[in-house]
PDB file of C-alpha atoms in Angstrom:
ATOM      1  CA  UNK A 230      -6.314 -16.514  33.719  1.00 83.00           C
ATOM      2  CA  UNK A 231      -9.689 -15.103  31.374  1.00 90.00           C
ATOM      3  CA  UNK A 232     -11.209 -11.717  32.393  1.00 91.00           C
ATOM      4  CA  UNK A 233     -14.388 -13.624  33.334  1.00 91.00           C
ATOM      5  CA  UNK A 234     -12.251 -16.278  35.768  1.00 93.00           C
ATOM      6  CA  UNK A 235     -11.018 -13.537  37.264  1.00 93.00           C
ATOM      7  CA  UNK A 236     -14.339 -12.136  37.930  1.00 94.00           C
ATOM      8  CA  UNK A 237     -16.109 -15.272  39.261  1.00 93.00           C
ATOM      9  CA  UNK A 238     -12.865 -15.342  41.501  1.00 94.00           C
ATOM     10  CA  UNK A 239     -13.486 -11.882  42.760  1.00 93.00           C
ATOM     11  CA  UNK A 240     -17.118 -12.427  43.651  1.00 91.00           C
ATOM     12  CA  UNK A 241     -16.550 -15.536  45.436  1.00 92.00           C
ATOM     13  CA  UNK A 242     -13.855 -13.910  47.372  1.00 92.00           C
ATOM     14  CA  UNK A 243     -16.624 -10.952  47.863  1.00 90.00           C
ATOM     15  CA  UNK A 244     -18.808 -13.493  49.093  1.00 89.00           C
ATOM     16  CA  UNK A 245     -16.665 -14.863  51.518  1.00 91.00           C
ATOM     17  CA  UNK A 246     -16.174 -12.117  53.577  1.00 89.00           C
ATOM     18  CA  UNK A 247     -19.468 -11.896  54.392  1.00 86.00           C
ATOM     19  CA  UNK A 248     -19.835  -8.196  53.389  1.00 88.00           C
ATOM     20  CA  UNK A 249     -22.452  -5.969  55.433  1.00 88.00           C
ATOM     21  CA  UNK A 250     -24.954  -4.941  52.904  1.00 88.00           C
ATOM     22  CA  UNK A 251     -26.417  -2.569  55.213  1.00 91.00           C
ATOM     23  CA  UNK A 252     -22.988  -0.221  55.786  1.00 92.00           C
ATOM     24  CA  UNK A 253     -22.374   2.315  53.281  1.00 93.00           C
ATOM     25  CA  UNK A 254     -19.166   0.282  52.838  1.00 91.00           C
ATOM     26  CA  UNK A 255     -20.781  -2.724  51.938  1.00 92.00           C
ATOM     27  CA  UNK A 256     -23.292  -1.181  49.200  1.00 92.00           C
ATOM     28  CA  UNK A 257     -20.654   0.493  47.762  1.00 93.00           C
ATOM     29  CA  UNK A 258     -18.084  -2.649  47.354  1.00 92.00           C
ATOM     30  CA  UNK A 259     -20.983  -4.725  46.353  1.00 93.00           C
ATOM     31  CA  UNK A 260     -22.263  -2.383  43.372  1.00 94.00           C
ATOM     32  CA  UNK A 261     -18.646  -1.752  42.236  1.00 94.00           C
ATOM     33  CA  UNK A 262     -18.528  -5.861  42.125  1.00 94.00           C
ATOM     34  CA  UNK A 263     -21.694  -5.827  39.709  1.00 94.00           C
ATOM     35  CA  UNK A 264     -20.307  -2.890  38.120  1.00 96.00           C
ATOM     36  CA  UNK A 265     -17.447  -4.974  37.423  1.00 96.00           C
ATOM     37  CA  UNK A 266     -19.355  -7.602  36.539  1.00 95.00           C
ATOM     38  CA  UNK A 267     -21.448  -6.154  34.030  1.00 96.00           C
ATOM     39  CA  UNK A 268     -18.113  -5.166  32.149  1.00 96.00           C
ATOM     40  CA  UNK A 269     -16.716  -7.453  32.196  1.00 96.00           C
ATOM     41  CA  UNK A 270     -19.525  -9.094  30.184  1.00 95.00           C
ATOM     42  CA  UNK A 271     -19.585  -6.329  27.951  1.00 96.00           C
ATOM     43  CA  UNK A 272     -15.977  -6.551  27.034  1.00 95.00           C
ATOM     44  CA  UNK A 273     -16.212 -10.470  26.513  1.00 95.00           C
ATOM     45  CA  UNK A 274     -19.149  -9.590  23.864  1.00 95.00           C
ATOM     46  CA  UNK A 275     -16.605  -7.094  22.393  1.00 96.00           C
ATOM     47  CA  UNK A 276     -13.906  -9.616  22.018  1.00 95.00           C
ATOM     48  CA  UNK A 277     -16.448 -12.120  20.347  1.00 95.00           C
ATOM     49  CA  UNK A 278     -17.387  -9.428  17.603  1.00 97.00           C
ATOM     50  CA  UNK A 279     -14.064  -8.449  16.995  1.00 97.00           C
ATOM     51  CA  UNK A 280     -13.043 -12.416  16.374  1.00 96.00           C
ATOM     52  CA  UNK A 281     -15.667 -12.389  14.184  1.00 97.00           C
ATOM     53  CA  UNK A 282     -15.107  -9.257  12.347  1.00 97.00           C
ATOM     54  CA  UNK A 283     -11.371 -10.545  12.046  1.00 96.00           C
ATOM     55  CA  UNK A 284     -12.625 -13.824  10.699  1.00 96.00           C
ATOM     56  CA  UNK A 285     -14.505 -11.577   8.012  1.00 96.00           C
ATOM     57  CA  UNK A 286     -11.793  -9.641   7.232  1.00 96.00           C
ATOM     58  CA  UNK A 287      -9.276 -12.611   6.367  1.00 95.00           C
ATOM     59  CA  UNK A 288     -12.024 -14.087   4.254  1.00 95.00           C
ATOM     60  CA  UNK A 289     -12.734 -11.034   2.581  1.00 96.00           C
ATOM     61  CA  UNK A 290      -8.960 -10.365   2.118  1.00 95.00           C
ATOM     62  CA  UNK A 291      -8.396 -14.018   0.750  1.00 94.00           C
ATOM     63  CA  UNK A 292     -11.094 -13.262  -1.713  1.00 93.00           C
ATOM     64  CA  UNK A 293      -9.872  -9.765  -2.797  1.00 93.00           C
ATOM     65  CA  UNK A 294      -6.478 -11.294  -3.481  1.00 91.00           C
ATOM     66  CA  UNK A 295      -7.887 -14.071  -5.594  1.00 90.00           C
ATOM     67  CA  UNK A 296      -9.961 -10.860  -7.454  1.00 90.00           C
ATOM     68  CA  UNK A 297      -6.643  -9.135  -7.861  1.00 88.00           C
ATOM     69  CA  UNK A 298      -5.010 -12.204  -9.418  1.00 86.00           C
ATOM     70  CA  UNK A 299      -7.653 -12.291 -11.630  1.00 84.00           C
ATOM     71  CA  UNK A 300      -7.835  -8.631 -12.646  1.00 83.00           C
ATOM     72  CA  UNK A 301      -3.902  -8.029 -12.887  1.00 81.00           C
ATOM     73  CA  UNK A 302      -2.402 -11.015 -13.969  1.00 65.00           C
ATOM     74  CA  UNK A 303      -1.725 -10.719 -17.579  1.00 53.00           C
ATOM     75  CA  UNK A 304       0.916 -13.330 -17.900  1.00 51.00           C
ATOM     76  CA  UNK A 305      -1.395 -15.138 -19.594  1.00 50.00           C
ATOM     77  CA  UNK A 306      -2.550 -12.829 -22.686  1.00 53.00           C
ATOM     78  CA  UNK A 307      -4.139 -14.193 -25.638  1.00 55.00           C
ATOM     79  CA  UNK A 308      -3.589 -10.839 -27.809  1.00 57.00           C
ATOM     80  CA  UNK A 309      -2.230 -10.420 -31.269  1.00 55.00           C
ATOM     81  CA  UNK A 310      -1.253  -6.577 -30.669  1.00 55.00           C
ATOM     82  CA  UNK A 311      -3.890  -5.355 -33.003  1.00 51.00           C
ATOM     83  CA  UNK A 312      -6.014  -4.371 -30.104  1.00 52.00           C
ATOM     84  CA  UNK A 313      -3.102  -2.078 -28.879  1.00 50.00           C
ATOM     85  CA  UNK A 314      -4.335   1.471 -27.633  1.00 49.00           C
ATOM     86  CA  UNK A 315      -3.784   3.634 -24.479  1.00 50.00           C
ATOM     87  CA  UNK A 316      -5.482   1.270 -22.381  1.00 54.00           C
ATOM     88  CA  UNK A 317      -3.662  -1.770 -23.419  1.00 57.00           C
ATOM     89  CA  UNK A 318      -1.820  -3.461 -20.109  1.00 56.00           C
ATOM     90  CA  UNK A 319      -0.383  -6.807 -21.507  1.00 56.00           C
ATOM     91  CA  UNK A 320       2.445  -8.029 -21.373  1.00 52.00           C
ATOM     92  CA  UNK A 321       3.459  -8.699 -25.150  1.00 52.00           C
ATOM     93  CA  UNK A 322       3.617  -4.694 -26.425  1.00 51.00           C
ATOM     94  CA  UNK A 323       6.672  -3.230 -26.428  1.00 47.00           C
ATOM     95  CA  UNK A 324       5.290   0.527 -25.849  1.00 46.00           C
ATOM     96  CA  UNK A 325       4.321  -0.493 -22.377  1.00 43.00           C
ATOM     97  CA  UNK A 326       7.348  -2.445 -21.908  1.00 42.00           C
ATOM     98  CA  UNK A 327       8.887   0.148 -21.815  1.00 45.00           C
ATOM     99  CA  UNK A 328       7.706   2.450 -19.146  1.00 51.00           C
ATOM    100  CA  UNK A 329       7.837  -0.152 -16.651  1.00 56.00           C
ATOM    101  CA  UNK A 330      10.281   1.144 -14.027  1.00 54.00           C
ATOM    102  CA  UNK A 331      12.227  -0.631 -11.011  1.00 59.00           C
ATOM    103  CA  UNK A 332      12.487   1.113  -7.823  1.00 61.00           C
ATOM    104  CA  UNK A 333      16.371   1.709  -7.973  1.00 64.00           C
ATOM    105  CA  UNK A 334      16.125   2.978 -11.257  1.00 68.00           C
ATOM    106  CA  UNK A 335      17.546   6.412 -11.528  1.00 78.00           C
ATOM    107  CA  UNK A 336      14.897   8.667 -13.684  1.00 80.00           C
ATOM    108  CA  UNK A 337      15.703  11.125 -15.935  1.00 79.00           C
ATOM    109  CA  UNK A 338      13.088  13.917 -17.597  1.00 83.00           C
ATOM    110  CA  UNK A 339      12.787  14.533 -21.281  1.00 83.00           C
ATOM    111  CA  UNK A 340      10.976  17.182 -22.660  1.00 87.00           C
ATOM    112  CA  UNK A 341       9.162  16.687 -26.681  1.00 88.00           C
ATOM    113  CA  UNK A 342      10.407  19.232 -28.853  1.00 89.00           C
ATOM    114  CA  UNK A 343       7.409  18.363 -30.395  1.00 89.00           C
ATOM    115  CA  UNK A 344       4.267  18.360 -28.160  1.00 89.00           C
ATOM    116  CA  UNK A 345       5.881  19.506 -25.011  1.00 87.00           C
ATOM    117  CA  UNK A 346       5.460  16.954 -23.308  1.00 87.00           C
ATOM    118  CA  UNK A 347       7.161  15.632 -20.227  1.00 87.00           C
ATOM    119  CA  UNK A 348       8.477  11.645 -20.736  1.00 85.00           C
ATOM    120  CA  UNK A 349      10.123   9.751 -17.638  1.00 84.00           C
ATOM    121  CA  UNK A 350      13.008   7.406 -19.003  1.00 82.00           C
ATOM    122  CA  UNK A 351      15.446   5.008 -17.197  1.00 82.00           C
ATOM    123  CA  UNK A 352      19.319   4.355 -18.276  1.00 79.00           C
ATOM    124  CA  UNK A 353      17.912   1.718 -19.952  1.00 79.00           C
ATOM    125  CA  UNK A 354      15.620   3.956 -22.403  1.00 79.00           C
ATOM    126  CA  UNK A 355      18.151   6.089 -23.297  1.00 77.00           C
ATOM    127  CA  UNK A 356      20.975   3.576 -23.939  1.00 79.00           C
ATOM    128  CA  UNK A 357      18.410   2.307 -26.387  1.00 82.00           C
ATOM    129  CA  UNK A 358      19.285   5.246 -28.146  1.00 81.00           C
ATOM    130  CA  UNK A 359      15.970   6.603 -29.380  1.00 84.00           C
ATOM    131  CA  UNK A 360      11.855   6.018 -28.381  1.00 86.00           C
ATOM    132  CA  UNK A 361       8.934   7.263 -29.492  1.00 88.00           C
ATOM    133  CA  UNK A 362       7.257   9.889 -27.732  1.00 88.00           C
ATOM    134  CA  UNK A 363       4.206   8.368 -26.023  1.00 86.00           C
ATOM    135  CA  UNK A 364       1.936  11.369 -26.694  1.00 85.00           C
ATOM    136  CA  UNK A 365       2.824  12.374 -30.344  1.00 90.00           C
ATOM    137  CA  UNK A 366       4.738   9.394 -31.324  1.00 88.00           C
ATOM    138  CA  UNK A 367       7.591  11.537 -32.550  1.00 89.00           C
ATOM    139  CA  UNK A 368      10.685   9.569 -32.616  1.00 89.00           C
ATOM    140  CA  UNK A 369      13.226  11.057 -29.388  1.00 85.00           C
ATOM    141  CA  UNK A 370      16.938  10.260 -30.603  1.00 85.00           C
ATOM    142  CA  UNK A 371      19.529  10.585 -27.645  1.00 76.00           C
ATOM    143  CA  UNK A 372      22.993  10.347 -28.071  1.00 72.00           C
ATOM    144  CA  UNK A 373      25.286  11.334 -25.420  1.00 64.00           C
ATOM    145  CA  UNK A 374      28.288   9.074 -26.148  1.00 65.00           C
ATOM    146  CA  UNK A 375      29.970  12.610 -27.904  1.00 60.00           C
ATOM    147  CA  UNK A 376      29.678  14.650 -24.449  1.00 55.00           C
ATOM    148  CA  UNK A 377      32.375  15.752 -22.234  1.00 57.00           C
ATOM    149  CA  UNK A 378      32.531  15.984 -18.573  1.00 57.00           C
ATOM    150  CA  UNK A 379      33.012  20.076 -19.277  1.00 61.00           C
ATOM    151  CA  UNK A 380      29.628  20.259 -20.781  1.00 54.00           C
ATOM    152  CA  UNK A 381      27.649  19.165 -17.996  1.00 52.00           C
ATOM    153  CA  UNK A 382      29.884  21.317 -15.591  1.00 58.00           C
ATOM    154  CA  UNK A 383      28.869  24.308 -17.954  1.00 57.00           C
ATOM    155  CA  UNK A 384      24.749  23.206 -18.394  1.00 54.00           C
ATOM    156  CA  UNK A 385      24.985  23.286 -14.685  1.00 53.00           C
ATOM    157  CA  UNK A 386      26.768  26.325 -13.893  1.00 59.00           C
ATOM    158  CA  UNK A 387      24.214  28.352 -16.538  1.00 56.00           C
ATOM    159  CA  UNK A 388      21.089  26.770 -14.435  1.00 53.00           C
ATOM    160  CA  UNK A 389      22.700  28.328 -11.227  1.00 56.00           C
ATOM    161  CA  UNK A 390      23.614  31.387 -12.798  1.00 57.00           C
ATOM    162  CA  UNK A 391      19.649  32.247 -13.835  1.00 52.00           C
TER     163      UNK A 391
END
């Protein structure tokens, strides 16, 4: 049963009681019923406004989704890679693909010896053996095949002592 239906039922009950409007209790009960009726109407009005706003939000969400698809969908890139610069977001650029990380990837920080820029790398990038620094384009090479467990332990102990 809706709130308006419950209020109508309650008003019918009050009318059926033949309440004396001259008594203090009768005046209070009738006034409370009037206030409750106004509150019900106000709540119904608010509910209709909420319904309209919800519908409008759904429409805006759909429109925003279409705009996002248009702006961020680069699968159909017409780029011939002559336009590639720092602002290029096309999928055909190898430099951009190198820096796409999965949430599950363990990341490593590497500091470029030339410019001092800190770069985040995942295991796949390190396994490739080298990468160009995105800041100064210096070739950074990674070769950890000759390292032994002791080298890692010595390095960890040195950092703990500092």
